[in-house]
PDB file of C-alpha atoms and ligand atoms in Angstrom:
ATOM      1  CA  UNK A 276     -14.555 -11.352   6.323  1.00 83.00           C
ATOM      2  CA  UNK A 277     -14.187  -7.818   6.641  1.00 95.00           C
ATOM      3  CA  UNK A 278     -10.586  -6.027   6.549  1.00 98.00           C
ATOM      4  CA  UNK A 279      -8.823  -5.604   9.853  1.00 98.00           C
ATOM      5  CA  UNK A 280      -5.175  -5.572  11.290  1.00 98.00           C
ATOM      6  CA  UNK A 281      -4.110  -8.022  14.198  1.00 98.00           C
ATOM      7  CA  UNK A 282      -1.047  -6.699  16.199  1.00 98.00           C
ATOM      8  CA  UNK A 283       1.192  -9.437  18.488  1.00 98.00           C
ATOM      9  CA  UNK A 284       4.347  -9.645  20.638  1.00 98.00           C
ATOM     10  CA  UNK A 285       5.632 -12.881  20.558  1.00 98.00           C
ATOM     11  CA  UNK A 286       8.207 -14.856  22.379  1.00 97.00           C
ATOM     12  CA  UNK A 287       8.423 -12.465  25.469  1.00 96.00           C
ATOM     13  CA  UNK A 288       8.933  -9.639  23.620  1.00 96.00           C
ATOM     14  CA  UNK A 289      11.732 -10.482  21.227  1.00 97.00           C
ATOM     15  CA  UNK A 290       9.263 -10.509  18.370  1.00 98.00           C
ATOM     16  CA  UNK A 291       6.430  -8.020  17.071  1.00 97.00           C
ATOM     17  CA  UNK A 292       4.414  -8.832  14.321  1.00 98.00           C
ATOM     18  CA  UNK A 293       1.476  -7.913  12.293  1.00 98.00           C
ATOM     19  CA  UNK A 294      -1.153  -9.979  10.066  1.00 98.00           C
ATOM     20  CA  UNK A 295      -3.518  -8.360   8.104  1.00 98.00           C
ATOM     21  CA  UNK A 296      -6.535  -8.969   6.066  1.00 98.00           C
ATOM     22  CA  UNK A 297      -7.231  -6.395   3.076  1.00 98.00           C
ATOM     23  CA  UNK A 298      -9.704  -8.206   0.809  1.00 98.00           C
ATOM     24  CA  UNK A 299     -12.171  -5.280   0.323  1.00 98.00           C
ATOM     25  CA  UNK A 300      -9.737  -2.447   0.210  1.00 98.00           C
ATOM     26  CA  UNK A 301      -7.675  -4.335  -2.655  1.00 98.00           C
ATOM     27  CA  UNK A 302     -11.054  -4.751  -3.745  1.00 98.00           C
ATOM     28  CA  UNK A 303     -12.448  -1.413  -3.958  1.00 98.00           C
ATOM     29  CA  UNK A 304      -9.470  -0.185  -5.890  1.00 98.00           C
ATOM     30  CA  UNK A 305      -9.799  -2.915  -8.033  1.00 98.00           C
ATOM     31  CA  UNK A 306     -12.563  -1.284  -8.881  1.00 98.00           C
ATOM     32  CA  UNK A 307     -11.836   1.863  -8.976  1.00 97.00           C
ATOM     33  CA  UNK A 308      -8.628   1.350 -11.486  1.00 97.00           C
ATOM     34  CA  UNK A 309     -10.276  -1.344 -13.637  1.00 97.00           C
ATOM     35  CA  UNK A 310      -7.292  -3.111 -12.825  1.00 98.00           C
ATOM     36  CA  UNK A 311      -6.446  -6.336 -14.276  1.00 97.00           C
ATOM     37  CA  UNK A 312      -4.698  -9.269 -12.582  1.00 97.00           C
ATOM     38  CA  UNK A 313      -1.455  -8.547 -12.688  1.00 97.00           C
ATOM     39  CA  UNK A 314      -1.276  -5.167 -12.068  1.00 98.00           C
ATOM     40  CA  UNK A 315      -4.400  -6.256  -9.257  1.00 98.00           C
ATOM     41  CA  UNK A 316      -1.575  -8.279  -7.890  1.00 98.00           C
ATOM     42  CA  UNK A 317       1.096  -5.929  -7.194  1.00 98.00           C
ATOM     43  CA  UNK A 318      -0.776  -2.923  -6.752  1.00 98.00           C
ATOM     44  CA  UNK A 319      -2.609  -4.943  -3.573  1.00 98.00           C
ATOM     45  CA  UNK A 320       0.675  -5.926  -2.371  1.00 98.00           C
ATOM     46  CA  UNK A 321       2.282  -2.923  -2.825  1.00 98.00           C
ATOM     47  CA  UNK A 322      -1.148  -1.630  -0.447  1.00 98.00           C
ATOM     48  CA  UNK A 323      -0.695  -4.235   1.872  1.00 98.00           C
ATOM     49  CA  UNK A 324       3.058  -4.180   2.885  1.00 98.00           C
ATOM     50  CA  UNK A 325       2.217   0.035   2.616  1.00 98.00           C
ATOM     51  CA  UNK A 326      -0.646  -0.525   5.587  1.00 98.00           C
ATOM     52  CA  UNK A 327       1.901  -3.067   7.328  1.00 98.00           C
ATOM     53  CA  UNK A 328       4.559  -0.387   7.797  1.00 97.00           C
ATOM     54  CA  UNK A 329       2.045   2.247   8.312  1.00 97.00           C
ATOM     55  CA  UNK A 330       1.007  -0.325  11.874  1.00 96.00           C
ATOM     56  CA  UNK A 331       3.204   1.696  13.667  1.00 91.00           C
ATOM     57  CA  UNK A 332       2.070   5.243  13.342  1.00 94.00           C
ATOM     58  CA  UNK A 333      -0.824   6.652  15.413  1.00 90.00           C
ATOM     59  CA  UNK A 334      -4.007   8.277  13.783  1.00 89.00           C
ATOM     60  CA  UNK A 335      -3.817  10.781  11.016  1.00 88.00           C
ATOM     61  CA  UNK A 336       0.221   9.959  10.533  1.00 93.00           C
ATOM     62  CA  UNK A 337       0.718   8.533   7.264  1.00 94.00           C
ATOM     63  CA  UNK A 338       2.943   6.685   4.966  1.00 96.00           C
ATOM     64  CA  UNK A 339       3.727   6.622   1.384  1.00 97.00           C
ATOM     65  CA  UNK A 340       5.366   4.309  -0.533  1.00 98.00           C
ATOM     66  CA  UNK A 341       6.687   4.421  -4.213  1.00 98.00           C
ATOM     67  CA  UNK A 342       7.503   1.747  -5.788  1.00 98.00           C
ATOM     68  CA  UNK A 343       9.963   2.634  -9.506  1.00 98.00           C
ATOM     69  CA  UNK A 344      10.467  -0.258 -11.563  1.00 98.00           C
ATOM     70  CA  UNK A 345      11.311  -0.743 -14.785  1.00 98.00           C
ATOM     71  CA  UNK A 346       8.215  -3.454 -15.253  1.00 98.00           C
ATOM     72  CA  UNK A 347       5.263  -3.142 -17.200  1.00 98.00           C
ATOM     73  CA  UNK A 348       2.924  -1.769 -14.750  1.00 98.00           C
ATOM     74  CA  UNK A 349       4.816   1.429 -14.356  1.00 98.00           C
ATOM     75  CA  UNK A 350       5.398   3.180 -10.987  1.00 98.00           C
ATOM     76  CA  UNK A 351       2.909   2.294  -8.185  1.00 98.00           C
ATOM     77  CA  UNK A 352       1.716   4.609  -5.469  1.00 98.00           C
ATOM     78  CA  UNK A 353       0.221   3.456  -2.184  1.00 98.00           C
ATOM     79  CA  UNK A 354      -0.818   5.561   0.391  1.00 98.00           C
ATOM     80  CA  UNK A 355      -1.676   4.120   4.438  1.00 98.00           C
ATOM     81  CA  UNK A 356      -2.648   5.963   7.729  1.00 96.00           C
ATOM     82  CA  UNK A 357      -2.579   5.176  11.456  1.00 95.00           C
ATOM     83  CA  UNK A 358      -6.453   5.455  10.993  1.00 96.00           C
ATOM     84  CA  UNK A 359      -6.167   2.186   9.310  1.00 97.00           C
ATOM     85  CA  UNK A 360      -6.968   3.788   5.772  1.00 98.00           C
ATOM     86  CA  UNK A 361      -5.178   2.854   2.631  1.00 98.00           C
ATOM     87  CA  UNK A 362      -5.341   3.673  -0.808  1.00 98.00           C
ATOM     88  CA  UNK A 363      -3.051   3.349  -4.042  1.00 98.00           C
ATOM     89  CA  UNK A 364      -2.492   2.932  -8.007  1.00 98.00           C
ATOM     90  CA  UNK A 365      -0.549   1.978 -10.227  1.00 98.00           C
ATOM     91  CA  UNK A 366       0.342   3.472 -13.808  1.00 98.00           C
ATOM     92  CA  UNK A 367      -0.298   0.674 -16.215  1.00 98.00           C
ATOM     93  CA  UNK A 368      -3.564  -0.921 -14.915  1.00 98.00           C
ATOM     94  CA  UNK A 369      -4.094  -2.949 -17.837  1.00 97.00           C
ATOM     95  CA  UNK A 370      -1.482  -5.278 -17.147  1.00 95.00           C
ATOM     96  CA  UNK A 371      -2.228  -9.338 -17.642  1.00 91.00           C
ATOM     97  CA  UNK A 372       0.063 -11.801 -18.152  1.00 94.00           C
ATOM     98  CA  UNK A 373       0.430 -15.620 -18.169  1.00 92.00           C
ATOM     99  CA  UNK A 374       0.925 -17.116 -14.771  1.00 92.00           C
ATOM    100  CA  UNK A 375       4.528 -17.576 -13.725  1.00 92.00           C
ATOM    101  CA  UNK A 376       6.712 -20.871 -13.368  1.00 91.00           C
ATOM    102  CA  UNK A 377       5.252 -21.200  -9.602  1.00 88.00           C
ATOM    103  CA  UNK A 378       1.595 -20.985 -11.337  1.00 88.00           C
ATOM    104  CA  UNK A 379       1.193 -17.540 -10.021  1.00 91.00           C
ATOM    105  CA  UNK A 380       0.168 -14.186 -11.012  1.00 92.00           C
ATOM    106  CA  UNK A 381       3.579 -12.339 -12.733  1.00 95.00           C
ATOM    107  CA  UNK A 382       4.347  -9.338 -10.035  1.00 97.00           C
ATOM    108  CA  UNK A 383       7.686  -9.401 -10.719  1.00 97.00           C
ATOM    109  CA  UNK A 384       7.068  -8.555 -14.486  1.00 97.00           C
ATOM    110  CA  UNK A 385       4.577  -5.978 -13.546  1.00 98.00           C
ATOM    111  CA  UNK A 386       7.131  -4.333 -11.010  1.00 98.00           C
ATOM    112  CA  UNK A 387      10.501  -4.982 -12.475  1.00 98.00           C
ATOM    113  CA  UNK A 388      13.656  -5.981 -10.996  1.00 97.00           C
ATOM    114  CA  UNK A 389      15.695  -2.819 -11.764  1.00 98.00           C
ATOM    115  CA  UNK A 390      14.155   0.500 -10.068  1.00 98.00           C
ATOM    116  CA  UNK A 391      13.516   1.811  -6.474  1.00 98.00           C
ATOM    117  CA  UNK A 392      11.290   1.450  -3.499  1.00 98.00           C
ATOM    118  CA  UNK A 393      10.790   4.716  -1.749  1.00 98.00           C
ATOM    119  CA  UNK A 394       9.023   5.400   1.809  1.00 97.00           C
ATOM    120  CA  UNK A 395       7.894   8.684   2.778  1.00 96.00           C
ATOM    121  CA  UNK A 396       6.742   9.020   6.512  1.00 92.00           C
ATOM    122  CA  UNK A 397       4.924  12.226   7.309  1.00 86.00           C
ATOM    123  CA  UNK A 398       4.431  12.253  11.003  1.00 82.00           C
ATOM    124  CA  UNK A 399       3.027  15.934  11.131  1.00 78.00           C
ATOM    125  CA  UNK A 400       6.496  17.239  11.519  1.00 78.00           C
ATOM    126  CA  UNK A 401       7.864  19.957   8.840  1.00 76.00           C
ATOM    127  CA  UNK A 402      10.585  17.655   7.673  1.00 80.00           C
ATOM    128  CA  UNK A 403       9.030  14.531   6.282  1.00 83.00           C
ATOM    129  CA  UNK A 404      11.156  11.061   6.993  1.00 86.00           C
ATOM    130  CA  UNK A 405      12.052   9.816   3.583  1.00 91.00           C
ATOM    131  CA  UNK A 406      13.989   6.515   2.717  1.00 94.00           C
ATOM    132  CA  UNK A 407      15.393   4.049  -0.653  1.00 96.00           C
ATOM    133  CA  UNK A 408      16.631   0.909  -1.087  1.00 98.00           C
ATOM    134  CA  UNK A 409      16.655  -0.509  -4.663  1.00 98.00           C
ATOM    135  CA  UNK A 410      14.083  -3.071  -5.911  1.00 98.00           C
ATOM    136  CA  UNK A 411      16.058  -6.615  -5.140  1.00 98.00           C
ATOM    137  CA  UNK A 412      13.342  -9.061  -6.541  1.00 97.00           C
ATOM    138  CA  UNK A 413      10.183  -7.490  -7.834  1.00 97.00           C
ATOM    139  CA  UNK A 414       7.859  -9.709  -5.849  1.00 97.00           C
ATOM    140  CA  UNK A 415       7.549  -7.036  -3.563  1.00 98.00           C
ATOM    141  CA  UNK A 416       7.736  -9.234  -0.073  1.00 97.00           C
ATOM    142  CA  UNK A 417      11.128  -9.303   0.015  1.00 97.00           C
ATOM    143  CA  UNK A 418      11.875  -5.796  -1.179  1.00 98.00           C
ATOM    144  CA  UNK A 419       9.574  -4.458   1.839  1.00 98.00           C
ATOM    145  CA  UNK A 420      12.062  -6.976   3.530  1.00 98.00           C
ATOM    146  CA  UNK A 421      14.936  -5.585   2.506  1.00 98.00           C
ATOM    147  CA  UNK A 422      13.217  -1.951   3.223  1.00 98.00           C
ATOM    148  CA  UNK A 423      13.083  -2.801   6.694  1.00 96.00           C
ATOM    149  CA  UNK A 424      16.591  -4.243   7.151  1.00 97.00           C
ATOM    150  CA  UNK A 425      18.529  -1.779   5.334  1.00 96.00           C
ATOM    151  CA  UNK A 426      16.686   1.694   6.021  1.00 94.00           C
ATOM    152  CA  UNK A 427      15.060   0.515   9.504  1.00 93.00           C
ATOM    153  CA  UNK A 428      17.810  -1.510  10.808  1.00 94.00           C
ATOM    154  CA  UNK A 429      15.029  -4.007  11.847  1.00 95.00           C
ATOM    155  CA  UNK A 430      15.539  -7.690  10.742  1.00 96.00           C
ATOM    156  CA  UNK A 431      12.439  -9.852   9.653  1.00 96.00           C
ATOM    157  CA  UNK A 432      10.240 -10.641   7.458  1.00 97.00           C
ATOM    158  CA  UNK A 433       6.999  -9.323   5.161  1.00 98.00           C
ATOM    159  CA  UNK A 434       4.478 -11.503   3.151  1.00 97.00           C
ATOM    160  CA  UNK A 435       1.724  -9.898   0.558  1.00 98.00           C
ATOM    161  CA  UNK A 436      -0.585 -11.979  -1.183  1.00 97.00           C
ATOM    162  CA  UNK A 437      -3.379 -11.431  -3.645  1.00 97.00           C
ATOM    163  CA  UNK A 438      -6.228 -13.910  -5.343  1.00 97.00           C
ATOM    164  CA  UNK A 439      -7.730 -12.847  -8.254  1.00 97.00           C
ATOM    165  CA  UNK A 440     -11.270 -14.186  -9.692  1.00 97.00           C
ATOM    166  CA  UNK A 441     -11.059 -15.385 -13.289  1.00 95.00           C
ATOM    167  CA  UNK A 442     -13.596 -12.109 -13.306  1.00 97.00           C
ATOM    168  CA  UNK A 443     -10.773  -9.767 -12.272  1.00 97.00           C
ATOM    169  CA  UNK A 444     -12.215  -9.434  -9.203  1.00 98.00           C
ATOM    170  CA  UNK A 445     -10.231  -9.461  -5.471  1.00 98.00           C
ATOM    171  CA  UNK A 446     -10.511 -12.833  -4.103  1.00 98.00           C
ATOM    172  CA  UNK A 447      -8.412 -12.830  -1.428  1.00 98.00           C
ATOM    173  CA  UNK A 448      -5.849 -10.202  -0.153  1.00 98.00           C
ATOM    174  CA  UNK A 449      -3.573  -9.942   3.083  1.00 98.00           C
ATOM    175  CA  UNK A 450       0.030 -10.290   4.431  1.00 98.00           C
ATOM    176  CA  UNK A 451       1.814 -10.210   7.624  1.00 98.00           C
ATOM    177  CA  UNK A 452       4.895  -8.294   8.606  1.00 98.00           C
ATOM    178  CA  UNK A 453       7.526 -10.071  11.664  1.00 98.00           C
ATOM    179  CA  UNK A 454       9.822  -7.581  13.208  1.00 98.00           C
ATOM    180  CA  UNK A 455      12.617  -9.297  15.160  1.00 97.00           C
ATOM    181  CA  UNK A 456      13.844  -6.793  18.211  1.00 95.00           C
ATOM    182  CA  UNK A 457      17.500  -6.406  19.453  1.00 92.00           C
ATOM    183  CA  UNK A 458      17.115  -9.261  21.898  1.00 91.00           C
ATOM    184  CA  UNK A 459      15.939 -12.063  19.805  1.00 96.00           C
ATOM    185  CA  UNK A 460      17.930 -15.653  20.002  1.00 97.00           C
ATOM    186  CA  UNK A 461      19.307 -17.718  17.348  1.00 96.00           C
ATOM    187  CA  UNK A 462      16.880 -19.991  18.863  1.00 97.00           C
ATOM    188  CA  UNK A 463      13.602 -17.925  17.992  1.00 97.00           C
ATOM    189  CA  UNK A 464      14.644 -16.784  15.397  1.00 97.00           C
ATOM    190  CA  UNK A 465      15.547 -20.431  13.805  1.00 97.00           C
ATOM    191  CA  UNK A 466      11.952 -21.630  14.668  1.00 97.00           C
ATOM    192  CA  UNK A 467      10.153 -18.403  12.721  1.00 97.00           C
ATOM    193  CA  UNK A 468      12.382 -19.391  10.134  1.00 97.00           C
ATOM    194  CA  UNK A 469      11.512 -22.782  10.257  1.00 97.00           C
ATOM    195  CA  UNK A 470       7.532 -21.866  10.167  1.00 97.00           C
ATOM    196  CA  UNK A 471       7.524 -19.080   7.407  1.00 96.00           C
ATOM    197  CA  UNK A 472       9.273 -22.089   4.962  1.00 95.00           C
ATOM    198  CA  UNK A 473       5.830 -23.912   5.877  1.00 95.00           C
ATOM    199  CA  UNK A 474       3.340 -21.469   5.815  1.00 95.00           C
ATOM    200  CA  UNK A 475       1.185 -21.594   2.588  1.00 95.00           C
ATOM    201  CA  UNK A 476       0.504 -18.439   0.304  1.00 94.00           C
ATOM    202  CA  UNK A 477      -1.107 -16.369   2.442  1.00 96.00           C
ATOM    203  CA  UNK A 478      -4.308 -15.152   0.318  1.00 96.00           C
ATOM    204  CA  UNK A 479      -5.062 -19.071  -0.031  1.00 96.00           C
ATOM    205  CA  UNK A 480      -5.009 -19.354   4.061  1.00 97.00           C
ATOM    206  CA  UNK A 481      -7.384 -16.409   4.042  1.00 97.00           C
ATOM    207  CA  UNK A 482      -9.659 -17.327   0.955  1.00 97.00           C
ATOM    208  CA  UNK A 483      -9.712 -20.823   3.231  1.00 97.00           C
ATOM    209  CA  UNK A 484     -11.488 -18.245   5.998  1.00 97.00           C
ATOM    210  CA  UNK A 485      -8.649 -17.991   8.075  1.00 97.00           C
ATOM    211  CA  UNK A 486      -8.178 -14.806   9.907  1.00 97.00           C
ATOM    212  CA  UNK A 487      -5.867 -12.733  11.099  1.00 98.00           C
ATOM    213  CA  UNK A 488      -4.610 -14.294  14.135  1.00 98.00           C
ATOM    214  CA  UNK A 489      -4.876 -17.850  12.623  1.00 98.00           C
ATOM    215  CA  UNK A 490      -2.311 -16.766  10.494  1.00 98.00           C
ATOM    216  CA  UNK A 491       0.122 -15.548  13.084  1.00 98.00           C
ATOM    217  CA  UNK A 492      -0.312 -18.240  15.426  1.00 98.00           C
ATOM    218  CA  UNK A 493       0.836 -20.566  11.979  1.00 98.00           C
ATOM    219  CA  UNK A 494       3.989 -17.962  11.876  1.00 98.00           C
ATOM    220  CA  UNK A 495       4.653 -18.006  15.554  1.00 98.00           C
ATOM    221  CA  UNK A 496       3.033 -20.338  17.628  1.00 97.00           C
ATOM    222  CA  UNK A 497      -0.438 -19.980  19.823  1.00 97.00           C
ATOM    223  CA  UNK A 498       1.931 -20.766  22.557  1.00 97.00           C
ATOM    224  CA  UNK A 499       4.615 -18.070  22.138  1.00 97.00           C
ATOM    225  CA  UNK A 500       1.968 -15.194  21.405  1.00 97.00           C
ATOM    226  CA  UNK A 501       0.358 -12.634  23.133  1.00 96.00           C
ATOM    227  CA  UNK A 502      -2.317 -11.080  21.373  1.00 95.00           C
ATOM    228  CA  UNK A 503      -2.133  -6.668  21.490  1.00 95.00           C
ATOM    229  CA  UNK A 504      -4.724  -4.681  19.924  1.00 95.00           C
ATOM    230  CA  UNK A 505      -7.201  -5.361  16.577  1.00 97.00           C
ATOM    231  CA  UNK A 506      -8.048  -2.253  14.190  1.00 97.00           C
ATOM    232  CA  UNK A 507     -10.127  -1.946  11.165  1.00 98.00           C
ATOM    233  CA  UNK A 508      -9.025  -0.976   7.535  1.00 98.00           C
ATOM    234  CA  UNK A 509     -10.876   0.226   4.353  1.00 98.00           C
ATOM    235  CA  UNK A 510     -10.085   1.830   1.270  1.00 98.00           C
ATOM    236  CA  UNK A 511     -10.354   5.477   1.758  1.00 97.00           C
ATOM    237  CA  UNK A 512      -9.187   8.123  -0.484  1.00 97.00           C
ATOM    238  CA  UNK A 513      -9.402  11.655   1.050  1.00 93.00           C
ATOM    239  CA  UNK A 514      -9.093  13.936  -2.366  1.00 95.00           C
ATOM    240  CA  UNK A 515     -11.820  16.562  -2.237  1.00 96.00           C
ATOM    241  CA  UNK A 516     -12.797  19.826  -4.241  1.00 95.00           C
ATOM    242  CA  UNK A 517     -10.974  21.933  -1.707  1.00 94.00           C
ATOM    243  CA  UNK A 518      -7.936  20.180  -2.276  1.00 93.00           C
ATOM    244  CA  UNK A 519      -7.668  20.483  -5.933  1.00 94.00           C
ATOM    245  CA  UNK A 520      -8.874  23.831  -5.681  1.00 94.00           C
ATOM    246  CA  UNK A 521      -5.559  24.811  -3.868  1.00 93.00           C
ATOM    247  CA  UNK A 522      -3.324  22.326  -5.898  1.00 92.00           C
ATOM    248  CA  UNK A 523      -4.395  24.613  -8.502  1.00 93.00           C
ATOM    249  CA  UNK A 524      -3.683  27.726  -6.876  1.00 93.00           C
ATOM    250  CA  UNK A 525      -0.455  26.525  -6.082  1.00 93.00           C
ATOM    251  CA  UNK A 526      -0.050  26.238 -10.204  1.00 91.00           C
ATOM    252  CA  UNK A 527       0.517  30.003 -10.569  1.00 92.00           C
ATOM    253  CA  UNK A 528      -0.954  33.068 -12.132  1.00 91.00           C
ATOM    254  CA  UNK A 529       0.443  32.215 -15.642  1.00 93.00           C
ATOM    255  CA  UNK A 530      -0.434  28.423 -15.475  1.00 92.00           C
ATOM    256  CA  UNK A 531      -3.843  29.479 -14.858  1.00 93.00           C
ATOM    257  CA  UNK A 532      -3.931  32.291 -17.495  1.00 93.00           C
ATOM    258  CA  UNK A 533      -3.343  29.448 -20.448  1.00 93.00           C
ATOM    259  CA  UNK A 534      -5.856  26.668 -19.112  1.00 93.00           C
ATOM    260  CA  UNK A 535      -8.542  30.120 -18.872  1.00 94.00           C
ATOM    261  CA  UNK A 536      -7.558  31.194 -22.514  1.00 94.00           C
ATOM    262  CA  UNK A 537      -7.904  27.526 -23.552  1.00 92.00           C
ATOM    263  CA  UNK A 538     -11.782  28.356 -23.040  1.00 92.00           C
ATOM    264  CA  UNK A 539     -12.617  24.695 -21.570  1.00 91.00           C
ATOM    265  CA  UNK A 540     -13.495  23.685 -18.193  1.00 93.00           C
ATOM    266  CA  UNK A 541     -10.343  21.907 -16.562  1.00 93.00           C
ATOM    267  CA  UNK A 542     -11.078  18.134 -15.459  1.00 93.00           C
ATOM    268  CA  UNK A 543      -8.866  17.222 -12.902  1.00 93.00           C
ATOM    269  CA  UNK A 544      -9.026  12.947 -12.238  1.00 94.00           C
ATOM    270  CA  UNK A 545      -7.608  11.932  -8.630  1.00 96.00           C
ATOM    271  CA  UNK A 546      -4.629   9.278  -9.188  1.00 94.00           C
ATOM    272  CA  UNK A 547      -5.772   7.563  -6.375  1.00 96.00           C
ATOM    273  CA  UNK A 548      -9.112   6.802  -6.728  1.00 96.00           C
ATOM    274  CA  UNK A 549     -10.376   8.045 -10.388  1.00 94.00           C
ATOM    275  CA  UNK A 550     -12.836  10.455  -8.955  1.00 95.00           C
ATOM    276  CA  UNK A 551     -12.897  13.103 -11.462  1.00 95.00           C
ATOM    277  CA  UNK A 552     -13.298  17.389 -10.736  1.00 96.00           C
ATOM    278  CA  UNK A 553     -14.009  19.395 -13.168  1.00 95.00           C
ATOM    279  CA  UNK A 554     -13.652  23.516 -12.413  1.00 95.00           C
ATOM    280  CA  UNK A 555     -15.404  25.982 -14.828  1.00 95.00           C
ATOM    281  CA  UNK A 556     -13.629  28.857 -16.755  1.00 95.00           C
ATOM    282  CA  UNK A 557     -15.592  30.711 -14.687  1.00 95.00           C
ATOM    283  CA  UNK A 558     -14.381  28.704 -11.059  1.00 95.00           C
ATOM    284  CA  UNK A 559     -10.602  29.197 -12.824  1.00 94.00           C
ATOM    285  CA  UNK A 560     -11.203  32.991 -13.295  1.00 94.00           C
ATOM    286  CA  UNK A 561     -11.990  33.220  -9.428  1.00 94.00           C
ATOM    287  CA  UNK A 562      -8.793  31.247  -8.625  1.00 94.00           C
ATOM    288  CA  UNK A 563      -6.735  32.932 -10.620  1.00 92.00           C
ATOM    289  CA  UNK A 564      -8.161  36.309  -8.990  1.00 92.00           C
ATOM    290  CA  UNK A 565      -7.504  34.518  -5.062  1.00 90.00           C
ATOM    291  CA  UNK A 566      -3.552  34.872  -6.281  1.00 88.00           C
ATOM    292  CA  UNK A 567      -3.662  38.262  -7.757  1.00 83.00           C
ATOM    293  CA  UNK A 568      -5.704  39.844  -4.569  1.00 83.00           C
ATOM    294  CA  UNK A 569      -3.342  38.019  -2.108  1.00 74.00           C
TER     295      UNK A 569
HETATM  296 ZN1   ZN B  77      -9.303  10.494  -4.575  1.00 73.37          ZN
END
């Protein structure tokens, strides 16, 4: 199944809510980070609930979020667009660890339980929307959760779920994100309760072929939805010579000066998806001359 998003409004508008399928993408960086399956785990989810908020914003708007714990894996970056294109990493790739006491993979020792979760929203404006709440279980679903309700003011409810292959590899991947409005009744909002206590792990549903709207008609009903708009996702990681060319720039005259003296051509490796530059003495000097001549 390929990776897409499936947007809903549900119960005449009292509910939103998102599903989303992100095998490949969780996948690819797999891949790209060597990852193993713990840090696999809760690098995807930190991906997923990353593209869930990002559902809202409109083309090349993005969303960052940060995630600082004081577990094993070491902070974890995940980057999502309007476009539908996500990327991330985490610190620590090499994290695996023995299955937990529900007989699943260890997030909340990769993540930690003491730490923050930062969003950054740049919406192309000069000031860049920017909130924190503190890490309240590690498991990451219920600290985007908490996310929402605390810095959003929007009650509801986000699950992330990754499979791993006994060969490291992504299985299954994908979550789903309910956002109760203002209006909602006890009523509605009893019953989602009632079917998120019954809905199975997610990444099972979907290595079990279910798709996106299979899995929101299980969280709200066929009968209460109405079905909005559908939107591809990939792994995409927009780094590029250019860029790294001005991040060094924006180093400094000096800066430059030492890593020329040091005689070596600079390699530069992209956090986000381990694609390495590497820029000559030579390509320094000229950099280096782009400040002085400015
Ligand atoms: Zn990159």
């Amino acid at each position: 199944m390929s990776d897409y998003m499936s947007k809903v409004l549900a119960f005449d508008g009292q509910v939103k809510a998102t599903a989303l399928i992100a095998t490949r993408a969780v996948g690819t960086a797999q891949v790209k980070h060597d990852t193993w399956s713990a840090a696999t785990a809760a690098m995807g989810r930190t991906m997923i609930g990353t593209q869930l908020l990002a559902s809202s914003l409109k083309g090349s708007d993005r969303l960052v979020v940060q995630v600082n714990g004081d577990g094993l894996g070491g902070k974890i970056v995940a980057e999502a667009n309007g476009a539908g294109q996500m990327r991330g990493y985490i610190t620590n790739p090499h994290v695996s660890l023995p299955l937990n006491e529900n007989g699943k993979l260890d997030v909340r020792q990769v993540v930690g339980t003491n730490g923050s979760l930062t969003v950054i929203k740049d919406l192309g404006m000069k000031e860049p929307f920017a909130g924190q709440v503190p890490l309240v279980d590690g498991e990451l679903g219920v600290d985007f959760t908490y996310y929402l309700a605390v810095s959003e003011q929007i009650n509801g409810a986000v699950g992330v779920s990754v499979l791993v292959n006994p060969d490291e590899s992504v299985r299954a991947a994908g979550g789903f994100m309910i956002q109760l409005m203002p209006g909602a009744t006890e009523e509605t909002i009893s019953e989602i309760e009632h079917r998120i206590n019954q809905i199975p792990l997610v990444s099972s549903l979907i290595d079990q072929q279910e798709n996106a709207e299979d899995i929101l008609i299980r969280l709200l009903g066929e009968e209460n939805i109405k079905f909005l708009e559908k939107m591809p996702l990939e792994f995409h990681c927009d780094c590029s010579r250019e860029r790294f060319s001005a991040g060094l720039i924006s180093l400094g005259e000096e800066e430059l000066e030492e890593m020329i003296h040091e005689d070596q051509p600079a390699e530069i490796v992209c956090h986000f998806c381990n694609e390495k530059y590497s820029f000559s003495v030579e390509e320094l000097t000229a950099l280096k001359a782009e400040i002085t001549n400015k």
